[in-house]
Structure formats: C-alpha cells, structure tokens
mmCIF file of C-alpha atoms in Angstrom:
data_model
loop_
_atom_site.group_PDB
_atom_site.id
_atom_site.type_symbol
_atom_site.label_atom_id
_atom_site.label_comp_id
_atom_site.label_asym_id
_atom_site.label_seq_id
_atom_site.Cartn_x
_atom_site.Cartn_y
_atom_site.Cartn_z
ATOM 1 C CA UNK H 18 76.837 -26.166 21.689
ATOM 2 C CA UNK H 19 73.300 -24.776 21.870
ATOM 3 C CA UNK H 20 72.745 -26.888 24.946
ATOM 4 C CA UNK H 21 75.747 -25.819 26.719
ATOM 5 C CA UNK H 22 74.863 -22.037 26.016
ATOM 6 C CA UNK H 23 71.536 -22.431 27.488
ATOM 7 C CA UNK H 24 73.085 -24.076 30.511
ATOM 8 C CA UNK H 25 75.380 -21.048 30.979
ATOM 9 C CA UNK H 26 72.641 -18.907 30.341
ATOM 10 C CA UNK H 27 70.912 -20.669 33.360
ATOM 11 C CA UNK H 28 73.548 -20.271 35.504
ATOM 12 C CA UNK H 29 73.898 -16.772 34.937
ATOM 13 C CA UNK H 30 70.181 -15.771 35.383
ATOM 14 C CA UNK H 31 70.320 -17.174 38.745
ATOM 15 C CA UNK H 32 73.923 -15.377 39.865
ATOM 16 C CA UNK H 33 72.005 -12.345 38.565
ATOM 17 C CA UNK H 34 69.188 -13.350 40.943
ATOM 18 C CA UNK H 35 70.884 -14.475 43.844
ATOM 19 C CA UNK H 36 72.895 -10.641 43.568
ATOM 20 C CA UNK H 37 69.505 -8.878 43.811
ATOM 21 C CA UNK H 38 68.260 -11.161 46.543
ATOM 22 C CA UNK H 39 71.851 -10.258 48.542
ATOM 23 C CA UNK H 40 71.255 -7.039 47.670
ATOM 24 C CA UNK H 41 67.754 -6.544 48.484
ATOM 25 C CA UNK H 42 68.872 -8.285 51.624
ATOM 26 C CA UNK H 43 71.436 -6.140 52.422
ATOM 27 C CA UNK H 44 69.139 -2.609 51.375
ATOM 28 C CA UNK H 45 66.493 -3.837 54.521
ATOM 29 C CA UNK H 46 68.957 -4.395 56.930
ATOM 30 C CA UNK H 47 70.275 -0.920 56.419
ATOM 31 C CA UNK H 48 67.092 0.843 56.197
ATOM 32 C CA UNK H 49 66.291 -1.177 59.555
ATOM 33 C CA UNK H 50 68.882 -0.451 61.161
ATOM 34 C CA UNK H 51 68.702 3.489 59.952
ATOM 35 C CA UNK H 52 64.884 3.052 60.830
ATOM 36 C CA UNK H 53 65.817 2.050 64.360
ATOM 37 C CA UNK H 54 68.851 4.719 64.652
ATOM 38 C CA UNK H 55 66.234 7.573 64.241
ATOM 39 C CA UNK H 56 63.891 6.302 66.491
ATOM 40 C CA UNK H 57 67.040 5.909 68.931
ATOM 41 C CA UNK H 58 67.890 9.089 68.495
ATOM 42 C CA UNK H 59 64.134 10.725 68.502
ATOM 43 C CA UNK H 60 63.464 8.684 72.019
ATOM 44 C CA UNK H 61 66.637 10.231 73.446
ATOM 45 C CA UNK H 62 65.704 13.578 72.335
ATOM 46 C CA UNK H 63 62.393 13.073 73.665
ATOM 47 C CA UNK H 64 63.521 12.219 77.199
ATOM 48 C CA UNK H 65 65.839 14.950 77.530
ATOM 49 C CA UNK H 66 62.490 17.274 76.304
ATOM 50 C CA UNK H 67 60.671 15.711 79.139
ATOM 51 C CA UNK H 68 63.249 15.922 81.862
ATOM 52 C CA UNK H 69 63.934 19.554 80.890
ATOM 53 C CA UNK H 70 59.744 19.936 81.092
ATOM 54 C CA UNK H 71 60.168 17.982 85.046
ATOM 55 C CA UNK H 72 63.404 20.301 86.139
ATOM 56 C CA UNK H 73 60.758 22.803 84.820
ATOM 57 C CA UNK H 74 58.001 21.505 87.168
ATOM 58 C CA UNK H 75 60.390 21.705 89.878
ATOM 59 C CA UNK H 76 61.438 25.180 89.906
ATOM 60 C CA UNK H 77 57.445 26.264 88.793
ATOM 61 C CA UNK H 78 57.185 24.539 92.190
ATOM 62 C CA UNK H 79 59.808 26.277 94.480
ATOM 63 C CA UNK H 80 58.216 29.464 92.989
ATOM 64 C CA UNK H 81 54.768 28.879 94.045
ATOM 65 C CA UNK H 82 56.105 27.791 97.609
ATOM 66 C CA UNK H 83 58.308 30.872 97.732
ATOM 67 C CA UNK H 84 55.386 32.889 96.888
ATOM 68 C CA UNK H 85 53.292 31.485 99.665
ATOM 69 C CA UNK H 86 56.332 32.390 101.958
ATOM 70 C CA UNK H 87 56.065 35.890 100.849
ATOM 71 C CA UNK H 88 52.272 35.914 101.289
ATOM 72 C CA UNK H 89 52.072 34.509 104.979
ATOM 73 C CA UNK H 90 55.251 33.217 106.579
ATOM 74 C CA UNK H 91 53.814 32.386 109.311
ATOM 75 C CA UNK H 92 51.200 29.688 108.419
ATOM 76 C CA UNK H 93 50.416 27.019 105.902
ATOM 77 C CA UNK H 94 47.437 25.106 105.622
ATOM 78 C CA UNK H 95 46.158 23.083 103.210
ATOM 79 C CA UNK H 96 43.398 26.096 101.577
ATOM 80 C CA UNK H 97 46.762 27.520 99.954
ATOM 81 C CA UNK H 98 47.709 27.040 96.221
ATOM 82 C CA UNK H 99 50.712 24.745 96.813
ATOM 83 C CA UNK H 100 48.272 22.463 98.191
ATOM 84 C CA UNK H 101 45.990 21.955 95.275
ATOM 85 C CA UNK H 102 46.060 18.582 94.044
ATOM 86 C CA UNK H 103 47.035 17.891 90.509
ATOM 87 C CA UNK H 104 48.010 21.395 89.870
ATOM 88 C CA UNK H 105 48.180 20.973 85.656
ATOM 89 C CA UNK H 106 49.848 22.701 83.092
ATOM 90 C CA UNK H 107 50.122 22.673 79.600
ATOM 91 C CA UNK H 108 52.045 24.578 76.727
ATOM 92 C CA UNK H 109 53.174 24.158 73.308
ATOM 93 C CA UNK H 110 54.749 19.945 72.468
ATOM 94 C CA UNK H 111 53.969 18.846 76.630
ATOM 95 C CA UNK H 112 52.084 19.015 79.999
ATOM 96 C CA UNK H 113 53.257 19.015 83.747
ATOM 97 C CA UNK H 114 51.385 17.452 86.825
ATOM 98 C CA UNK H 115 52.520 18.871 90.114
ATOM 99 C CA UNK H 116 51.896 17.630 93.690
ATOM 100 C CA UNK H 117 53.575 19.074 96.472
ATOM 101 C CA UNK H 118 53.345 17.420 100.142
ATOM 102 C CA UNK H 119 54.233 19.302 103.125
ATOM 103 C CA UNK H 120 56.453 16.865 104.986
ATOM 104 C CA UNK H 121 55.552 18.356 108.089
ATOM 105 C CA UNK H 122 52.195 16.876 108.365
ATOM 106 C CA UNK H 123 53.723 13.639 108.627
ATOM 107 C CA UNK H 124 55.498 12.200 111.637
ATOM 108 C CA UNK H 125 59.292 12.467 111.366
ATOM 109 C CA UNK H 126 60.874 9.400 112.091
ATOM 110 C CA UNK H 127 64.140 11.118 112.938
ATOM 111 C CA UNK H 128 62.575 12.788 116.347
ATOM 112 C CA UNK H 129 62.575 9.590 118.448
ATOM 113 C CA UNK H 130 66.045 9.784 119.274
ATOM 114 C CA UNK H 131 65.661 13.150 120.263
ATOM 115 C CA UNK H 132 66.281 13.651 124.283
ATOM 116 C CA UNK H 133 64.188 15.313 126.753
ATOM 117 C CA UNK H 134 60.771 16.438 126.688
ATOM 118 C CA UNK H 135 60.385 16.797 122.771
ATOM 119 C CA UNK H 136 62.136 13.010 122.765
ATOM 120 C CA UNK H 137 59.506 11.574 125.165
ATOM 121 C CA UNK H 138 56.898 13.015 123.305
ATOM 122 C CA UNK H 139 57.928 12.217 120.095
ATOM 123 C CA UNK H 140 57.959 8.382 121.170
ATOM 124 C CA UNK H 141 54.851 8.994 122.510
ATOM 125 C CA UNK H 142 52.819 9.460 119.952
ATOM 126 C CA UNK H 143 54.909 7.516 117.724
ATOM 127 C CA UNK H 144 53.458 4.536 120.209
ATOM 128 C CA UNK H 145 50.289 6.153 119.621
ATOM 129 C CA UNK H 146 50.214 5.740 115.883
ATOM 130 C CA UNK H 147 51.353 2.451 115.844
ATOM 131 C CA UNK H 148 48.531 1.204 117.981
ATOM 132 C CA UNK H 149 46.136 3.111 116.306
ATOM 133 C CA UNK H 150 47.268 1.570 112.864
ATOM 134 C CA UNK H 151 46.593 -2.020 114.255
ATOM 135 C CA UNK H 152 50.852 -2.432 113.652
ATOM 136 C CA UNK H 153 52.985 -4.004 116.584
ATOM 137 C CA UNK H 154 54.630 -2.068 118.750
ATOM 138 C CA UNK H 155 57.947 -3.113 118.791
ATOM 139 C CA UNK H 156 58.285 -1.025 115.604
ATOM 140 C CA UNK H 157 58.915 1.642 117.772
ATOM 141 C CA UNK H 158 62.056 0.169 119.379
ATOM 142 C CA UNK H 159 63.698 -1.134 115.876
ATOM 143 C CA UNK H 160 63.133 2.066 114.657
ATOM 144 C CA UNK H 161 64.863 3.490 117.302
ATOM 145 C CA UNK H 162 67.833 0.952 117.282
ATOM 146 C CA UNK H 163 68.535 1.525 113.566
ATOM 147 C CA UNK H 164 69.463 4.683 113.970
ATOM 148 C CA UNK H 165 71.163 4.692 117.539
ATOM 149 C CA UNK H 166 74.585 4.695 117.875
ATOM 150 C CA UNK H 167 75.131 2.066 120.065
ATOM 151 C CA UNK H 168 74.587 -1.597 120.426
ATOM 152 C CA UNK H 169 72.300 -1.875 123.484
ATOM 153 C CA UNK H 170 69.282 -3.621 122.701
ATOM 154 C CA UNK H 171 66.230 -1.999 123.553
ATOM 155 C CA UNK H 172 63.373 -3.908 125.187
ATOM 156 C CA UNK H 173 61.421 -4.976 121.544
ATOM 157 C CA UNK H 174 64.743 -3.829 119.444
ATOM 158 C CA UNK H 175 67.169 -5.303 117.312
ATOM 159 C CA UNK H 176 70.678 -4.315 116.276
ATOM 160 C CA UNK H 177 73.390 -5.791 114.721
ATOM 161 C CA UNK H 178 74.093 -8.979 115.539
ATOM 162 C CA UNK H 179 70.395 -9.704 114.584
ATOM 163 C CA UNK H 180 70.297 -8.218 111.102
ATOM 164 C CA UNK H 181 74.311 -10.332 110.753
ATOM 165 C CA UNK H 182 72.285 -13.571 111.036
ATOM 166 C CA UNK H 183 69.759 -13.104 108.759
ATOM 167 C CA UNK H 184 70.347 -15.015 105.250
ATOM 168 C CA UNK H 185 71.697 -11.704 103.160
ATOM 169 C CA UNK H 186 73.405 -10.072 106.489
ATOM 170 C CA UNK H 187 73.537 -6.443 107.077
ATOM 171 C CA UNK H 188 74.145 -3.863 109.367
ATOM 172 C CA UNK H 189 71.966 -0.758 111.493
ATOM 173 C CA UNK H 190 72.427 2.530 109.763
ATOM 174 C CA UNK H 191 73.612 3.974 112.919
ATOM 175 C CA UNK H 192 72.839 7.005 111.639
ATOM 176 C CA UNK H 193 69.805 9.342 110.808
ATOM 177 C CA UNK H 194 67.356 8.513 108.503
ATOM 178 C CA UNK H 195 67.837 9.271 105.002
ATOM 179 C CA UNK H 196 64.093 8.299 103.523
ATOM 180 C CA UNK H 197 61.225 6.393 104.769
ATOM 181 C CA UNK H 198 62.121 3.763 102.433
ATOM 182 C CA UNK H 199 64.846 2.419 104.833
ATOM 183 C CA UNK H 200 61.673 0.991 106.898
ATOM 184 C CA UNK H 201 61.566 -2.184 104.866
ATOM 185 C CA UNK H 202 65.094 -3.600 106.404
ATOM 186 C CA UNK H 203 63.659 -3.676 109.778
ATOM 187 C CA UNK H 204 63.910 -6.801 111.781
ATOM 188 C CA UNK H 205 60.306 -8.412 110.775
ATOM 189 C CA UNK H 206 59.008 -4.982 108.789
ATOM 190 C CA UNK H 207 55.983 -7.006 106.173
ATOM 191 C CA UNK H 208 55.307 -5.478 103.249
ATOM 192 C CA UNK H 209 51.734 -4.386 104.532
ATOM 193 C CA UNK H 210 53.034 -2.588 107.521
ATOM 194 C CA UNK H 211 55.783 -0.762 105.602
ATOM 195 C CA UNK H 212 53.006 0.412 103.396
ATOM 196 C CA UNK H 213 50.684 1.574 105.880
ATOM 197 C CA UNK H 214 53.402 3.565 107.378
ATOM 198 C CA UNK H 215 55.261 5.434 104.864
ATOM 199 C CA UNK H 216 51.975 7.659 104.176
ATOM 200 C CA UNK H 217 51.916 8.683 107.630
ATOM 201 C CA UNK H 218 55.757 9.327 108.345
ATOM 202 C CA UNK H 219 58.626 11.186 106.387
ATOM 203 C CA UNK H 220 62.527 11.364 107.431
ATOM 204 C CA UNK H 221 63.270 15.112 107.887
ATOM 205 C CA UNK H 222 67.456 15.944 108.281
ATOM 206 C CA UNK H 223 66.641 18.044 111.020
ATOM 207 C CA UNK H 224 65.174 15.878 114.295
ATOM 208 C CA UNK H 225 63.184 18.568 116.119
ATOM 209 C CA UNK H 226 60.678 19.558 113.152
ATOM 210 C CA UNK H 227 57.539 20.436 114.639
ATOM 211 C CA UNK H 228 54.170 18.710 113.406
ATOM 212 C CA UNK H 229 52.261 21.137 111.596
ATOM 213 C CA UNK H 230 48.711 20.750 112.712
ATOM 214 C CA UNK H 231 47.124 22.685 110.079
ATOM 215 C CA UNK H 232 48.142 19.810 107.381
ATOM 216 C CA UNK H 233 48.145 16.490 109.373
ATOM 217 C CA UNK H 234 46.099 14.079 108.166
ATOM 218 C CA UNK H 235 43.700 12.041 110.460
ATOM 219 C CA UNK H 236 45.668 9.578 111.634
ATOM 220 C CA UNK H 237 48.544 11.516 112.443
ATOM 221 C CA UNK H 238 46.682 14.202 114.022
ATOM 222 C CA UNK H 239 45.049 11.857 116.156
ATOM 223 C CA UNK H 240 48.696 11.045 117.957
ATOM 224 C CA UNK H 241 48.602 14.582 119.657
ATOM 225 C CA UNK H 242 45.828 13.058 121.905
ATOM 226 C CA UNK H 243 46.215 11.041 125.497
ATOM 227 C CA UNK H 244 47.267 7.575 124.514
ATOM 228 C CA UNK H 245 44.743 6.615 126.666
ATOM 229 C CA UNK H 246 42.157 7.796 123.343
ATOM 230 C CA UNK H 247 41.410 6.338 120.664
ATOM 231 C CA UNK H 248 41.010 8.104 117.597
ATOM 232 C CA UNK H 249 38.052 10.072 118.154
ATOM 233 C CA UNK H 250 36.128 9.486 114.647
ATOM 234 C CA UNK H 251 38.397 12.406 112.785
ATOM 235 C CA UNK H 252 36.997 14.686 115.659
ATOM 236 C CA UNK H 253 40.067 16.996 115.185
ATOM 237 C CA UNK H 254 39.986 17.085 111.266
ATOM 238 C CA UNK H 255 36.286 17.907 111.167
ATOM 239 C CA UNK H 256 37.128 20.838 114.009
ATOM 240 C CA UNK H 257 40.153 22.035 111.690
ATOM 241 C CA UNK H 258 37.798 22.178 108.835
ATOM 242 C CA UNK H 259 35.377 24.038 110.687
ATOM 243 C CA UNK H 260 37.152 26.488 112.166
ATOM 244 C CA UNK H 261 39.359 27.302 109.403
ATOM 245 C CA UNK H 262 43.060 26.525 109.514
ATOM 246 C CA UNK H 263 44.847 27.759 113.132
ATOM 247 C CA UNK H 264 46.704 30.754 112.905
ATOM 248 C CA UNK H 265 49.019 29.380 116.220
ATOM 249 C CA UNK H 266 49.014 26.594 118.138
ATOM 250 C CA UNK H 267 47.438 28.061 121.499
ATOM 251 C CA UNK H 268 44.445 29.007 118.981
ATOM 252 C CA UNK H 269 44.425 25.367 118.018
ATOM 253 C CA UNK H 270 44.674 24.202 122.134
ATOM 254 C CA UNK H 271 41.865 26.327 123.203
ATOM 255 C CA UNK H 272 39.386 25.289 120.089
ATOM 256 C CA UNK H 273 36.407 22.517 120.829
ATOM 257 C CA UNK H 274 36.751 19.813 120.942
ATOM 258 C CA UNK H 275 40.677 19.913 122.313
ATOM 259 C CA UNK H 276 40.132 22.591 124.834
ATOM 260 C CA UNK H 277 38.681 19.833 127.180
ATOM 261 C CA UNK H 278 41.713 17.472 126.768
ATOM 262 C CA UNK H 279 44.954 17.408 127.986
ATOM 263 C CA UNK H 280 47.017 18.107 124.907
ATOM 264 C CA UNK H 281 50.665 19.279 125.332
ATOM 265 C CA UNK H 282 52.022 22.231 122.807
ATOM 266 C CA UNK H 283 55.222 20.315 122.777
ATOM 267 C CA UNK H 284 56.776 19.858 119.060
ATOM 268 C CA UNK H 285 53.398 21.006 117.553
ATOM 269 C CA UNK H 286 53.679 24.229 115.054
ATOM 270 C CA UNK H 287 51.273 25.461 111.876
ATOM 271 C CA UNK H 288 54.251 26.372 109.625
ATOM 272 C CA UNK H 289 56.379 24.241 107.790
ATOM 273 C CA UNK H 290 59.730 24.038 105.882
ATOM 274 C CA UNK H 291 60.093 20.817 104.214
ATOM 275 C CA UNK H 292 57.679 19.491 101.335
ATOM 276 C CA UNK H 293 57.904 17.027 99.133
ATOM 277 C CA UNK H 294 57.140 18.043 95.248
ATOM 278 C CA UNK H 295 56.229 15.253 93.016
ATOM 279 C CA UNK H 296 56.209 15.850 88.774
ATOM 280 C CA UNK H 297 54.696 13.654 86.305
ATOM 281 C CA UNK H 298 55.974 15.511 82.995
#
C-alpha cells in the first residue's frame, strides 16, 4: 500500500511539474510576443514621427526658396541660403538635414528633341559633354530615340525593335523623360557611364529650361564653349567665382575669359525654377 502511495505521489509531483513548465512556457511566449507587439507598435509610431519631421523638411524648404524669390527674382546663384550645404536643424525628440539642388545647373535631357536653334544647340553641347566625360557618343542618339515618337533610327540610335530582342524585351518611352534614372535602359548604358551622367543631367517637364550659368558645375559649364575646346582647366568656374555671380547673361558674355570666345546666349539664363530638395530626417 505504502509503495503504491509513493508511486502516486511520484506521478503527481511530476504532473504538478510538467503544469508549471507548460505554464512557464506559455507566460514567455506571451510576454514575447507582447514584448515584440510594443516594439511593433513604437517602430511604427516612430516612422510616422520621422516622416511628419521630412514633410516638415520639405515645406521648411519651399519656404526658404520662396523667400529667396521674394528677395531677388531675378537671379540665383549658389552664395544664397538655399544653397548651403547640409543646412541642419534640430528641435525637441529629432533633427532635419536639408539639401536643395537647383536642377537648372544641370543639363536637361528633355531639350534635345527640341527643334530649331535652341534644339541644335541643346544637342550640341549635349555632344560636348559626352566627349568631355570620356563616354561614347552614340549616347546622344539613344537618348534621343527613347523619347522620339517615331521609329526611324538615328545614325548611332536604337528603338524598338532593338530593345524587343534583348533577353527581358521592352519598349522606348516614346515620351518625355520622367527622371534621369530612365538612363540605365539604354541600348548598351554600363553602370559607370550611367553614373557619371546622372550628376551632370536632370529631366525637367518643361524642354526649353534655360541653363543657369550662375550654378553649373564645371563640367556642365564647360558645354557652353566651341566644341572645338576642351575644357579649359575650370577657366569659367574660377571667372564666376571671381567676379561674383552674373546678374544677366550679356554680363556673363562680355566677362574674361568668355568675351574672347564665340559663345552663343542661346538657352543660357541665371534664374531658375526647378530644384531638387533632398531630407535626411
């Protein structure tokens, strides 16, 4: 008899343990899974905080642009507050990093399919950057033939019936561009020469956007000149910085050294309307 109660006594210390080891089981899975809930719920929160601080960023941005429309319509240059780099700002639980980019010192893609003078030009020195990149020059006519709207090939080109035999097929936009990033489907674009160009080139929605000389870098700059030049050593940059930035473009025509070149005023401005803010929040 004794024996038998010990045995049930046995078997009922280790029910009584196996129930706390089910429930101690069950107790960490639901303190995990509450652990994880909160930190689900504190990351969301967190994220909405931060894009609220970047929408934020953006409209502290279109302030300080519309401010420097208010203070001189007429001219932008890179001396101005919206050009600061890493323009910082801090307050109470966050920070905000602003850059803005005026898209205007870049070359707009979207002006080589523009006809007449401003066209020719814009090809031009399109032809001109290219070269002066070290990048081949039949760029210039697949960038041209994406965007077309027709199917004649032009001399270095490529349209659809090129891009349909490739392994994953696809089609020209036929249209304008929408961003610079549209570069990489090119017939033949390499990574190296899609990177080398999208910091000299932006896609504008309106094709006839002057360059605006007072924010060009180098290399962009340097397209204005004969394409019988090459790039003159930052010649132009070193003059901007010297004089100041231009308050026109004849100002800019008749400074040293351009005054003794043959430089054409066509599609060349020193205001812009398009930038490009970027927000790290």
């Amino acid at each position: 008899m004794n024996k038998n109660r010990k045995m049930e006594s046995g078997v009922a210390l280790i029910s009584v343990l196996l129930l706390v080891v089910i429930v101690t089981v069950l107790c960490v899975s639901m303190i995990r899974n509450q652990n994880f809930t909160i930190y689900q719920i504190r990351n969301s929160y967190d994220f909405t905080q931060t894009n609220l601080y970047a929408l934020g960023g953006e409209e502290l941005a279109r302030q300080i642009l519309w401010q420097d429309f208010q203070d001189s319509p007429g001219v932008d240059h890179l001396n101005e507050a919206w050009a600061e780099k890493n323009l910082h700002y801090e307050f109470e639980g966050g920070e905000i990093t602003i850059n803005i980019t005026d898209l205007q010192g870049k070359f707009n893609i979207n002006s080589l399919v523009l006809g007449g003078e401003l066209g020719r030009e814009a090809r031009r020195r399109f032809g001109k950057l290219l070269l002066d990149s070290g990048l081949e020059s039949m760029y210039l006519d697949r960038l041209i033939d994406w965007v077309d709207d027709d199917s004649a090939v032009r001399t270095l080109g490529a349209e659809d019936y090129d891009y349909l035999g490739l392994a994953t097929p696809y089609r020209t936009s036929s249209q304008p561009y929408i961003d610079v990033t549209e570069l990489s489907l090119l017939l033949d674009m390499d990574f190296l020469s899609f990177e080398k160009l999208r910091k000299r080139i932006s896609a504008l929605p309106v094709s006839n956007t002057p360059l605006n000389i007072n924010t060009s870098e180098s290399a962009v700059l340097n397209t204005i000149l004969p394409s019988a030049l090459d790039q003159v050593d930052n010649a132009l940059v070193r003059a901007r910085e010297t004089n100041g930035p231009y308050n026109s473009v004849d100002e800019f025509l008749r400074a040293s050294p351009i005054s003794r070149l043959t430089i054409t005023d066509t599609g060349l401005s020193v205001q812009s309307n398009f930038f490009e803010v970027q927000i790290r929040a």
